[in-house]
mmCIF file of N, CA and C in Angstrom:
data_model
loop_
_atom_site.group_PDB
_atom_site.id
_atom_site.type_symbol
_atom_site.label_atom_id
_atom_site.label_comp_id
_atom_site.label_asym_id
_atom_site.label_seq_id
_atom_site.Cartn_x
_atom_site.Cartn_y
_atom_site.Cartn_z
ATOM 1 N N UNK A 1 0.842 -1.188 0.000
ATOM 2 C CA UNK A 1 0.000 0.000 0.000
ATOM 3 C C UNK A 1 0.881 1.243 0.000
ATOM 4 N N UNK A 2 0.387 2.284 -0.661
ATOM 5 C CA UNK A 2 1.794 3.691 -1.184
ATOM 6 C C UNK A 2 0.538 4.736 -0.469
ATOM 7 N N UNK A 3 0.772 5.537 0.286
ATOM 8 C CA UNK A 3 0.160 6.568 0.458
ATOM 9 C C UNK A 3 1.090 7.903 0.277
ATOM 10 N N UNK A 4 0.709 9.306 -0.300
ATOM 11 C CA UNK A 4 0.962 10.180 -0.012
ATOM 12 C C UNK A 4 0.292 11.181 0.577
ATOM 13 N N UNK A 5 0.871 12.014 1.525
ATOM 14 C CA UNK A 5 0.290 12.826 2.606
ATOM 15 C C UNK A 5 0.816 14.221 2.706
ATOM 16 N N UNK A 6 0.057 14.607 2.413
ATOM 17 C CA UNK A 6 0.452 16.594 2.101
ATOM 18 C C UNK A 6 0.801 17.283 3.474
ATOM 19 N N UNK A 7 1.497 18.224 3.401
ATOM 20 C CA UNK A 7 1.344 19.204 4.559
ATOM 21 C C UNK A 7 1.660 20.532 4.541
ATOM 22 N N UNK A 8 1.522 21.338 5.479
ATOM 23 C CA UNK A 8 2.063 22.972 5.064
ATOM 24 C C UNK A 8 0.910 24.241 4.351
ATOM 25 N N UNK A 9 -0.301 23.656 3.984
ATOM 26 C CA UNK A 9 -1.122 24.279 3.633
ATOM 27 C C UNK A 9 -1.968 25.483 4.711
ATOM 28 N N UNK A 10 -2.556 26.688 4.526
ATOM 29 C CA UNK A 10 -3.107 26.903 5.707
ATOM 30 C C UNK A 10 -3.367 28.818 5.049
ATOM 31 N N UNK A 11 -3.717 29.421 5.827
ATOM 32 C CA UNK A 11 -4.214 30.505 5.074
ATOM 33 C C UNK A 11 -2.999 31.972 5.364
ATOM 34 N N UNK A 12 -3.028 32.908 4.113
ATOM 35 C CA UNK A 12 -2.103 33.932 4.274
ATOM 36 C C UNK A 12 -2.513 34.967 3.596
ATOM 37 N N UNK A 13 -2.062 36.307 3.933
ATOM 38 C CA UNK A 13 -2.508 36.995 3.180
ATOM 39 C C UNK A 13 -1.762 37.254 1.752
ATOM 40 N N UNK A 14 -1.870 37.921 0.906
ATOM 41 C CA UNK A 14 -1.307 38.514 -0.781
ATOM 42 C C UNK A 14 0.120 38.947 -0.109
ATOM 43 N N UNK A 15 0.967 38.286 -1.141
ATOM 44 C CA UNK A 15 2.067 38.516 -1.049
ATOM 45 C C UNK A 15 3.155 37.884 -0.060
ATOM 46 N N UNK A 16 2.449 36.694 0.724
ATOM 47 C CA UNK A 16 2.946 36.055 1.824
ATOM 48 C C UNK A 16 3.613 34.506 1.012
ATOM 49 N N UNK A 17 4.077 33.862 2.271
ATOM 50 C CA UNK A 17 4.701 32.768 1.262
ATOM 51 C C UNK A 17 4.171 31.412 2.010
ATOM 52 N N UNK A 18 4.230 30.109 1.747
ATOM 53 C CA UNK A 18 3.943 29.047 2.371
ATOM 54 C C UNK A 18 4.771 27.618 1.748
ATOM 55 N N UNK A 19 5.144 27.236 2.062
ATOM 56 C CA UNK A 19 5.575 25.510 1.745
ATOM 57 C C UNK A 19 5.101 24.695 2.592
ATOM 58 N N UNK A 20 4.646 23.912 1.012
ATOM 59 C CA UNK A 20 4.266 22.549 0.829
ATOM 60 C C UNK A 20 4.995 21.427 0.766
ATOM 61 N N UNK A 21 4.345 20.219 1.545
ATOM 62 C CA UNK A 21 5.500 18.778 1.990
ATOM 63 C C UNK A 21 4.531 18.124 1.280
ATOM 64 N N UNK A 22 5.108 16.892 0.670
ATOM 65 C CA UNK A 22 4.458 16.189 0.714
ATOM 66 C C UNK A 22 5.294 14.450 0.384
ATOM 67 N N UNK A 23 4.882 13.859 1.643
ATOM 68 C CA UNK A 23 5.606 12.246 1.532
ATOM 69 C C UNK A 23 5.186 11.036 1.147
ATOM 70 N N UNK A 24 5.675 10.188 0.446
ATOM 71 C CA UNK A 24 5.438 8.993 0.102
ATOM 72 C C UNK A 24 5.857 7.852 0.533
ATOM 73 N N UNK A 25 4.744 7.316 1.401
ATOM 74 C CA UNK A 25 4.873 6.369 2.093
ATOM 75 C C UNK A 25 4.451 5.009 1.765
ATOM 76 N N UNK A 26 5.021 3.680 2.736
ATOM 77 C CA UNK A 26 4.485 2.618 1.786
ATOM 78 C C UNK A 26 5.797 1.409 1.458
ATOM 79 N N UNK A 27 5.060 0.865 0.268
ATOM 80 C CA UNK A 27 5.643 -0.587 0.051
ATOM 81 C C UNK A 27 6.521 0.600 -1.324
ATOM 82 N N UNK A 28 7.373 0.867 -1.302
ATOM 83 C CA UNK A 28 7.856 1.392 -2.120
ATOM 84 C C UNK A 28 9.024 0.722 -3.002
ATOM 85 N N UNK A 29 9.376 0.635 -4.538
ATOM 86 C CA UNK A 29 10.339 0.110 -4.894
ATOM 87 C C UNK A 29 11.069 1.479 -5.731
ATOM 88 N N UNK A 30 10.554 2.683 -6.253
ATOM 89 C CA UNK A 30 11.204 3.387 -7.054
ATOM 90 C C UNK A 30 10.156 4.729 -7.208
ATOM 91 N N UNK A 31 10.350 5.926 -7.364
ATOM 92 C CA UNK A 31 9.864 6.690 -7.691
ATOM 93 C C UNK A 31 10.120 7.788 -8.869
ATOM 94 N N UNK A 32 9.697 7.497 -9.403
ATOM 95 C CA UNK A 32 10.001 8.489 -10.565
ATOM 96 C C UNK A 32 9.366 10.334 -10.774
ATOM 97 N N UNK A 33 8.238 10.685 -11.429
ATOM 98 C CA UNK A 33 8.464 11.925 -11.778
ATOM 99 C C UNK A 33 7.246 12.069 -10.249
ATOM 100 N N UNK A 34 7.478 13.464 -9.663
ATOM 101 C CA UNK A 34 6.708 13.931 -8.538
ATOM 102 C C UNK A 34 6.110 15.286 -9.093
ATOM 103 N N UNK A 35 4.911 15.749 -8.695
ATOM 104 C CA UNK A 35 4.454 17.024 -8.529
ATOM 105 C C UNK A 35 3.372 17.423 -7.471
ATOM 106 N N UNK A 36 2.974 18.631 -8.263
ATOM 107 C CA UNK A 36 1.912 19.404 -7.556
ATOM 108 C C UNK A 36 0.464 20.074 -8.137
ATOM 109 N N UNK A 37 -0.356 19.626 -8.136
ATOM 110 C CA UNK A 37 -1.718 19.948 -8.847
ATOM 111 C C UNK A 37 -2.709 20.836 -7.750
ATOM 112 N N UNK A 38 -3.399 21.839 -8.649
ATOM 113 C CA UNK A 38 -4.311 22.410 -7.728
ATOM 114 C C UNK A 38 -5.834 22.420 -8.185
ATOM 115 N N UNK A 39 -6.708 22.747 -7.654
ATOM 116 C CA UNK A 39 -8.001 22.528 -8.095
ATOM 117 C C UNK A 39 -8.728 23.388 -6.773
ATOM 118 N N UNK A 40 -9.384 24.958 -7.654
ATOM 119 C CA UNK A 40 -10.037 25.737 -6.894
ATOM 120 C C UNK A 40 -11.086 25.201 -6.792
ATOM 121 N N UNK A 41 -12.169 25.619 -6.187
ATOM 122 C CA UNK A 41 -14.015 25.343 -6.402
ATOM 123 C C UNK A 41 -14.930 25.650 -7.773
ATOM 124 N N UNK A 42 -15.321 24.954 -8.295
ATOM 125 C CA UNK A 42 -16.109 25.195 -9.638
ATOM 126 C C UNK A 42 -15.023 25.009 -11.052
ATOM 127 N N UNK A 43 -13.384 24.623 -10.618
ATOM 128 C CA UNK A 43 -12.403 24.493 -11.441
ATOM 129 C C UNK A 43 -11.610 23.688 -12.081
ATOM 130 N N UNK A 44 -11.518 23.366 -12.979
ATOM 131 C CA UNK A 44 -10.658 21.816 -13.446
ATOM 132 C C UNK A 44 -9.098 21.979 -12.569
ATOM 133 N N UNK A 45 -9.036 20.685 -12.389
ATOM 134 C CA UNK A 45 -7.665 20.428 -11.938
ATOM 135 C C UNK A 45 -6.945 20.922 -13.028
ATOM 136 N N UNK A 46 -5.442 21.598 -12.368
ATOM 137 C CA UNK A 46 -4.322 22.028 -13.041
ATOM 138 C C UNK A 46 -2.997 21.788 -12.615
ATOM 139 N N UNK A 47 -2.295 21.654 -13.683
ATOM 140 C CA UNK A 47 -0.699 21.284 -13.151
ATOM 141 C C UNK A 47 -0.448 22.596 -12.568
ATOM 142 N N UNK A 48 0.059 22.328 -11.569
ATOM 143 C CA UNK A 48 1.698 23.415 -10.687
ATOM 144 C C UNK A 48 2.855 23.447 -11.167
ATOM 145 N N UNK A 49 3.163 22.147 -11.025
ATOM 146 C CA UNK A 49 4.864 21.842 -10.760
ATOM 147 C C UNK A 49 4.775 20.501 -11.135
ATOM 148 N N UNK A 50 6.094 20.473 -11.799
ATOM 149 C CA UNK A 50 6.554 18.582 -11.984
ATOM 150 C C UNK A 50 8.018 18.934 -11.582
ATOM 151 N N UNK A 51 8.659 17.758 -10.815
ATOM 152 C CA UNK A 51 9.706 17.382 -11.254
ATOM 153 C C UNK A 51 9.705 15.931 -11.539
ATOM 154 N N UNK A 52 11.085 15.425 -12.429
ATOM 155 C CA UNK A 52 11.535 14.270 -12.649
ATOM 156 C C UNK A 52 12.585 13.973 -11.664
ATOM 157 N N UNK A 53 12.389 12.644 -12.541
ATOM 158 C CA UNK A 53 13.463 11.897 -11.225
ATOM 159 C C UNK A 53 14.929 12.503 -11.169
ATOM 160 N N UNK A 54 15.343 12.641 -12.437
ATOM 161 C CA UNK A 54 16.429 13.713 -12.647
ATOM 162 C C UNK A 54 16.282 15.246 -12.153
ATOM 163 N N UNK A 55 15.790 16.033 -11.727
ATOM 164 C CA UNK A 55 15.541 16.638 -11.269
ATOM 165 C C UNK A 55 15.018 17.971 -12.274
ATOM 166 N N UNK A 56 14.816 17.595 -13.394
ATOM 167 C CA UNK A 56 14.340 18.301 -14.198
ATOM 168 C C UNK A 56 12.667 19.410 -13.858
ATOM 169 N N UNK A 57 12.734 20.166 -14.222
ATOM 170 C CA UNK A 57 11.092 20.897 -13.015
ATOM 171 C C UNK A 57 10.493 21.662 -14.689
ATOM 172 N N UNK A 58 9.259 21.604 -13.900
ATOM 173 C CA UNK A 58 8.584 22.232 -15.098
ATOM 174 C C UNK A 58 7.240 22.835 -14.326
ATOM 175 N N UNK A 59 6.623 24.761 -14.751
ATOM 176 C CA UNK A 59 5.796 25.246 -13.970
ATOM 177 C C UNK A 59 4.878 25.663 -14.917
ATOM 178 N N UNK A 60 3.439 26.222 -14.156
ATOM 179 C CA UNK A 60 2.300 26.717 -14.761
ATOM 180 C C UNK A 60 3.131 27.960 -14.874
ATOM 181 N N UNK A 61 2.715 28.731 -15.962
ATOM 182 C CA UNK A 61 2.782 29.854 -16.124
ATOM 183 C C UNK A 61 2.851 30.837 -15.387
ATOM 184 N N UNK A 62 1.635 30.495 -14.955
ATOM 185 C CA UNK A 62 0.646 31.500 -13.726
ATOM 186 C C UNK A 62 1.654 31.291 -12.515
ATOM 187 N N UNK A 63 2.739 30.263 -12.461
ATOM 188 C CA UNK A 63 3.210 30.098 -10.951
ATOM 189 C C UNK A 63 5.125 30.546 -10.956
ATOM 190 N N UNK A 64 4.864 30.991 -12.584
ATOM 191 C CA UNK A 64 6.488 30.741 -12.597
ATOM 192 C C UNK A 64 7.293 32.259 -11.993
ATOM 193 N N UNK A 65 8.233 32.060 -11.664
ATOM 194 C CA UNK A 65 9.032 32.625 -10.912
ATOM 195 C C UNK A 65 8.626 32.951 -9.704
ATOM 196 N N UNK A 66 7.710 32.247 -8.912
ATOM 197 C CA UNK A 66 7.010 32.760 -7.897
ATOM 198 C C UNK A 66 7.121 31.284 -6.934
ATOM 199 N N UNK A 67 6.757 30.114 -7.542
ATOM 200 C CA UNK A 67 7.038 28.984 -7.107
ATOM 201 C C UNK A 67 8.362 28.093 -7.508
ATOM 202 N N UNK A 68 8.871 27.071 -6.006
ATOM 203 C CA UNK A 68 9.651 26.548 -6.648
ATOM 204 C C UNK A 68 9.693 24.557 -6.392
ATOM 205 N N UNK A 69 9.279 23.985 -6.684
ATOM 206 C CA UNK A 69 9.277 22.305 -6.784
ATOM 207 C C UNK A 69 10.859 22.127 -6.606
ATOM 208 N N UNK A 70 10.716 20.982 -5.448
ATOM 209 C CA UNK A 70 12.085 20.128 -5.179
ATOM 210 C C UNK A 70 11.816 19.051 -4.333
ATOM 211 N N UNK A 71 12.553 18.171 -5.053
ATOM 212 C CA UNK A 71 12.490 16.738 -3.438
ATOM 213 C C UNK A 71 13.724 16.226 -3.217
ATOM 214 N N UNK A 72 13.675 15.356 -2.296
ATOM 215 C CA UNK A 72 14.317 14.802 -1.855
ATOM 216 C C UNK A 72 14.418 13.130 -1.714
ATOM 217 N N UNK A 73 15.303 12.533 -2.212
ATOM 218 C CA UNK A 73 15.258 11.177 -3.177
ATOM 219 C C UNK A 73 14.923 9.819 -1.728
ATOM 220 N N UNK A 74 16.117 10.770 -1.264
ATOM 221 C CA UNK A 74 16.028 9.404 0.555
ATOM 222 C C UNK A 74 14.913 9.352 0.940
ATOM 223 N N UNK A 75 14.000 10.149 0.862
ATOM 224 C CA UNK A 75 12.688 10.876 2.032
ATOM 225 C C UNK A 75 11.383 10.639 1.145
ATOM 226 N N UNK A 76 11.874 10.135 0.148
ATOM 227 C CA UNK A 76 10.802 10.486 -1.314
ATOM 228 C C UNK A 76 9.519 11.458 -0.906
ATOM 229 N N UNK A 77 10.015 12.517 -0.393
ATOM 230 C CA UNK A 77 9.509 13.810 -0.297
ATOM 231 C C UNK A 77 9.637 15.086 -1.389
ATOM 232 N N UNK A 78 8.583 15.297 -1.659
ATOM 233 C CA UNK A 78 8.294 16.436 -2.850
ATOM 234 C C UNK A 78 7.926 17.916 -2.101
ATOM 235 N N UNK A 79 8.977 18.951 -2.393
ATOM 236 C CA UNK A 79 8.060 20.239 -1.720
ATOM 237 C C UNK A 79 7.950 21.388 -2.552
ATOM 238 N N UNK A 80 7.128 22.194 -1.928
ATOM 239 C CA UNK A 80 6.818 23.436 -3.046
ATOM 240 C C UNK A 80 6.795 24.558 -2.276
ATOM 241 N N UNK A 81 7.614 25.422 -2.880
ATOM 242 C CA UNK A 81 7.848 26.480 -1.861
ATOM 243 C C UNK A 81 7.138 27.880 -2.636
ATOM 244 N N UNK A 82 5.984 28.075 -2.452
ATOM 245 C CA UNK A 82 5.242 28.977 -2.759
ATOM 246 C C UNK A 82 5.471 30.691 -2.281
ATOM 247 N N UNK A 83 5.976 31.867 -2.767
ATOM 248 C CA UNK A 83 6.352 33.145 -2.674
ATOM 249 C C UNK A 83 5.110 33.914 -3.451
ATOM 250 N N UNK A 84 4.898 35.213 -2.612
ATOM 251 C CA UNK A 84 4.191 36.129 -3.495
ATOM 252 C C UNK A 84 2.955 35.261 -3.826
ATOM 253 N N UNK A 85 2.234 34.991 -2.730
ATOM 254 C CA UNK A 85 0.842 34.287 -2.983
ATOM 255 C C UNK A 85 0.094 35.233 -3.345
ATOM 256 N N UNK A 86 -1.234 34.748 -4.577
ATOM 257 C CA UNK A 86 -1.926 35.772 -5.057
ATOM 258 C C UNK A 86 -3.417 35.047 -4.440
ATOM 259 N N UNK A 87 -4.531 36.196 -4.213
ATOM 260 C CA UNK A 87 -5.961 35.520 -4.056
ATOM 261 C C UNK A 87 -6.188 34.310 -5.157
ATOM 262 N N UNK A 88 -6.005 34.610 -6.289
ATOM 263 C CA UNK A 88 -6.184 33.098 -7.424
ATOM 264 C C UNK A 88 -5.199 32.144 -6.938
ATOM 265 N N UNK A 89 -4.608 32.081 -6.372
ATOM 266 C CA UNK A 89 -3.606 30.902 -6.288
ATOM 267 C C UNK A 89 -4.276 30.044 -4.728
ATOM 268 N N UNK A 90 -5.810 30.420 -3.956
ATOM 269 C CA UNK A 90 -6.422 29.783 -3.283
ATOM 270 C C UNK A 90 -7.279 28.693 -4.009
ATOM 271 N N UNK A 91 -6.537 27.525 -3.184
ATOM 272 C CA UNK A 91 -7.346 26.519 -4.011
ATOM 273 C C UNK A 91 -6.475 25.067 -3.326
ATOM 274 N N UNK A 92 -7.284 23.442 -3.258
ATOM 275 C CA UNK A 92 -6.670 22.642 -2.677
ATOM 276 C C UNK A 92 -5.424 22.228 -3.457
ATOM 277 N N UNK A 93 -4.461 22.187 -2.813
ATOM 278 C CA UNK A 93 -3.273 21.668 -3.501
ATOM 279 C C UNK A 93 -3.003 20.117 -3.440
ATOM 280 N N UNK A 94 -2.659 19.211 -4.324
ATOM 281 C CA UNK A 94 -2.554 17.891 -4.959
ATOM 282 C C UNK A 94 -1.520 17.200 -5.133
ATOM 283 N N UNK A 95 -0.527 16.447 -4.374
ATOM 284 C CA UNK A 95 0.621 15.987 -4.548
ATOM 285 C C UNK A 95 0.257 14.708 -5.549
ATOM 286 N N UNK A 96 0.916 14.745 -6.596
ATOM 287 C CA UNK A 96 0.789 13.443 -7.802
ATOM 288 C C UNK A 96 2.512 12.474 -7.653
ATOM 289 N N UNK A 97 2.452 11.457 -7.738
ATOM 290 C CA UNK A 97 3.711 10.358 -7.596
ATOM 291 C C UNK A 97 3.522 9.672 -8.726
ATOM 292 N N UNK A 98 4.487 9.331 -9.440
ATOM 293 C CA UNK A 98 4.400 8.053 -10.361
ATOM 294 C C UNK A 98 5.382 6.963 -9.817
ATOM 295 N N UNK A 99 4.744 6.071 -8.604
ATOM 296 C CA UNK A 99 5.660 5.066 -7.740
ATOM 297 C C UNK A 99 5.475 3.796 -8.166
ATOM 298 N N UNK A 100 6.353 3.241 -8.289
ATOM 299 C CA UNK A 100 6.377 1.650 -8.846
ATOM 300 C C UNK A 100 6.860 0.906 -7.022
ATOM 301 N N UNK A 101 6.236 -0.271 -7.116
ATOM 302 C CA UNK A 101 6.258 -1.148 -5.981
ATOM 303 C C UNK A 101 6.673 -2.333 -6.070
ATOM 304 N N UNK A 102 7.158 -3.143 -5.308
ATOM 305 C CA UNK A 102 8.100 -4.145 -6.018
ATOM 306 C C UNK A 102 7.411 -5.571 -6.569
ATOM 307 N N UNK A 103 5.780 -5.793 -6.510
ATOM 308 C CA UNK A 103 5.281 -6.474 -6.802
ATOM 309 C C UNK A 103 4.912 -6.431 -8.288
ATOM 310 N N UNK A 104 4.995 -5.083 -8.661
ATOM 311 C CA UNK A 104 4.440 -4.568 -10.246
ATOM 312 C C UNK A 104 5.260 -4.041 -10.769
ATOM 313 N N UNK A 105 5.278 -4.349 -12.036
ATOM 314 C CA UNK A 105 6.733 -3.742 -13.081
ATOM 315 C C UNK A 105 6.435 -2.752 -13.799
ATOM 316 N N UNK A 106 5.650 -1.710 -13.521
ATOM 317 C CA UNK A 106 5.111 -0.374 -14.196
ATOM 318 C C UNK A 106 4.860 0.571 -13.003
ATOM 319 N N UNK A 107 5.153 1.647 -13.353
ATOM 320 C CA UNK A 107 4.737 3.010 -12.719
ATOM 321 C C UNK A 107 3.595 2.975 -12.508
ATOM 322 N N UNK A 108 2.785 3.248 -11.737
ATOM 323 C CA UNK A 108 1.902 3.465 -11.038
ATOM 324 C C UNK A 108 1.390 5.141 -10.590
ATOM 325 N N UNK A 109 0.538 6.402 -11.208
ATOM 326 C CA UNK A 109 -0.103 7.404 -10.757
ATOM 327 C C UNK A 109 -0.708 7.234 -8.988
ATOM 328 N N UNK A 110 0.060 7.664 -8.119
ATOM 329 C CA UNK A 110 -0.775 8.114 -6.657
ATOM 330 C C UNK A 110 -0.945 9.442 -7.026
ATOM 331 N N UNK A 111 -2.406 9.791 -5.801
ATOM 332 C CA UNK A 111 -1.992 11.056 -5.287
ATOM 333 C C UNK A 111 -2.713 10.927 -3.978
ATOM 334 N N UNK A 112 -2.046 11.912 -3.513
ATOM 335 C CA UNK A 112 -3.060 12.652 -1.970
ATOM 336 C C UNK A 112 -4.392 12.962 -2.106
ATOM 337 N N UNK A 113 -4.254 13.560 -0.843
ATOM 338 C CA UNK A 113 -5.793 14.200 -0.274
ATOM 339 C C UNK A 113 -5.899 15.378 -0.690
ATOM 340 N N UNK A 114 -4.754 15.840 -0.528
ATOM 341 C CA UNK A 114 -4.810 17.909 -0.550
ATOM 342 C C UNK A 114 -4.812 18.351 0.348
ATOM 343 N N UNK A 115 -4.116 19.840 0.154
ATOM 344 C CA UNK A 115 -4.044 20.436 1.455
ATOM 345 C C UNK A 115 -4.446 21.700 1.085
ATOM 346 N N UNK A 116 -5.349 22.582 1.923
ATOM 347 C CA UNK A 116 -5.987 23.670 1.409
ATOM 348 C C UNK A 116 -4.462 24.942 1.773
ATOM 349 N N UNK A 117 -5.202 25.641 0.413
ATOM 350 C CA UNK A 117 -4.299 27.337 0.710
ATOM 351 C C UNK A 117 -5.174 28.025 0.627
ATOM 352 N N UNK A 118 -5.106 29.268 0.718
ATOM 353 C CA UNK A 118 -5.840 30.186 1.160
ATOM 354 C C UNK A 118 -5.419 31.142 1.559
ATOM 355 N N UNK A 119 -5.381 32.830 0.448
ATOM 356 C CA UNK A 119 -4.848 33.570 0.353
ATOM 357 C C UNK A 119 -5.690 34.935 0.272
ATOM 358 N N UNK A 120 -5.546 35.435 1.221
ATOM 359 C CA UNK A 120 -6.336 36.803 1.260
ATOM 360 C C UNK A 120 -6.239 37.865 1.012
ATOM 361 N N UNK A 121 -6.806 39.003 0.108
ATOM 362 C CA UNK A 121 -6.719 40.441 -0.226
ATOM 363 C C UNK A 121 -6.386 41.245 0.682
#
């Protein structure tokens, strides 16, 4: 069983900053690309952040130079270090894993629960 579990979410005002944890726990054999998805109320889910296993990162538009995606390989922990929060950028945040386990020979999509942000004028 692979769970991931978010943390660090919580409310701030415009222009404040917050980081996001998020760990992968479990029967684990390998992890490959990690990110971060958000999804306001009434809104399709959207990418944040990816990184690869190489550490390659890739951002929304809307988040770039403002956010930054990184993990850590031992901890298979993914974080996001969010700067210059805007009111649109309130919305639950989504840790995504592509973890392979040692019973199955393919990557495997997890994700979390979410962790709310919440950013005020």
């Amino acid at each position: 069983q692979v769970q991931l579990v978010e943390s660090g979410g919580g409310s701030v005002q415009a222009g404040g900053s917050l980081r996001l944890s998020c760990v992968a726990s479990g029967n684990i054999f390998s992890v490959n690309d990690m990110g971060w998805y958000r999804q306001a109320p009434g809104k399709q889910r959207e990418l944040v952040a990816r990184i690869t296993r190489g550490g390659s990162t890739s951002y929304a538009d809307s988040v770039k130079g403002r956010f930054t995606v990184s993990r850590d390989h031992a901890e298979n922990t993914v974080y996001l270090q969010m700067n210059s929060l805007r009111p649109e950028d309130t919305a639950a945040y989504l840790c995504n894993a592509e973890i392979r386990t040692p019973s199955i020979y393919v990557y495997m999509n997890y994700w979390g629960k979410g962790t709310l942000v919440t950013v005020s004028s």
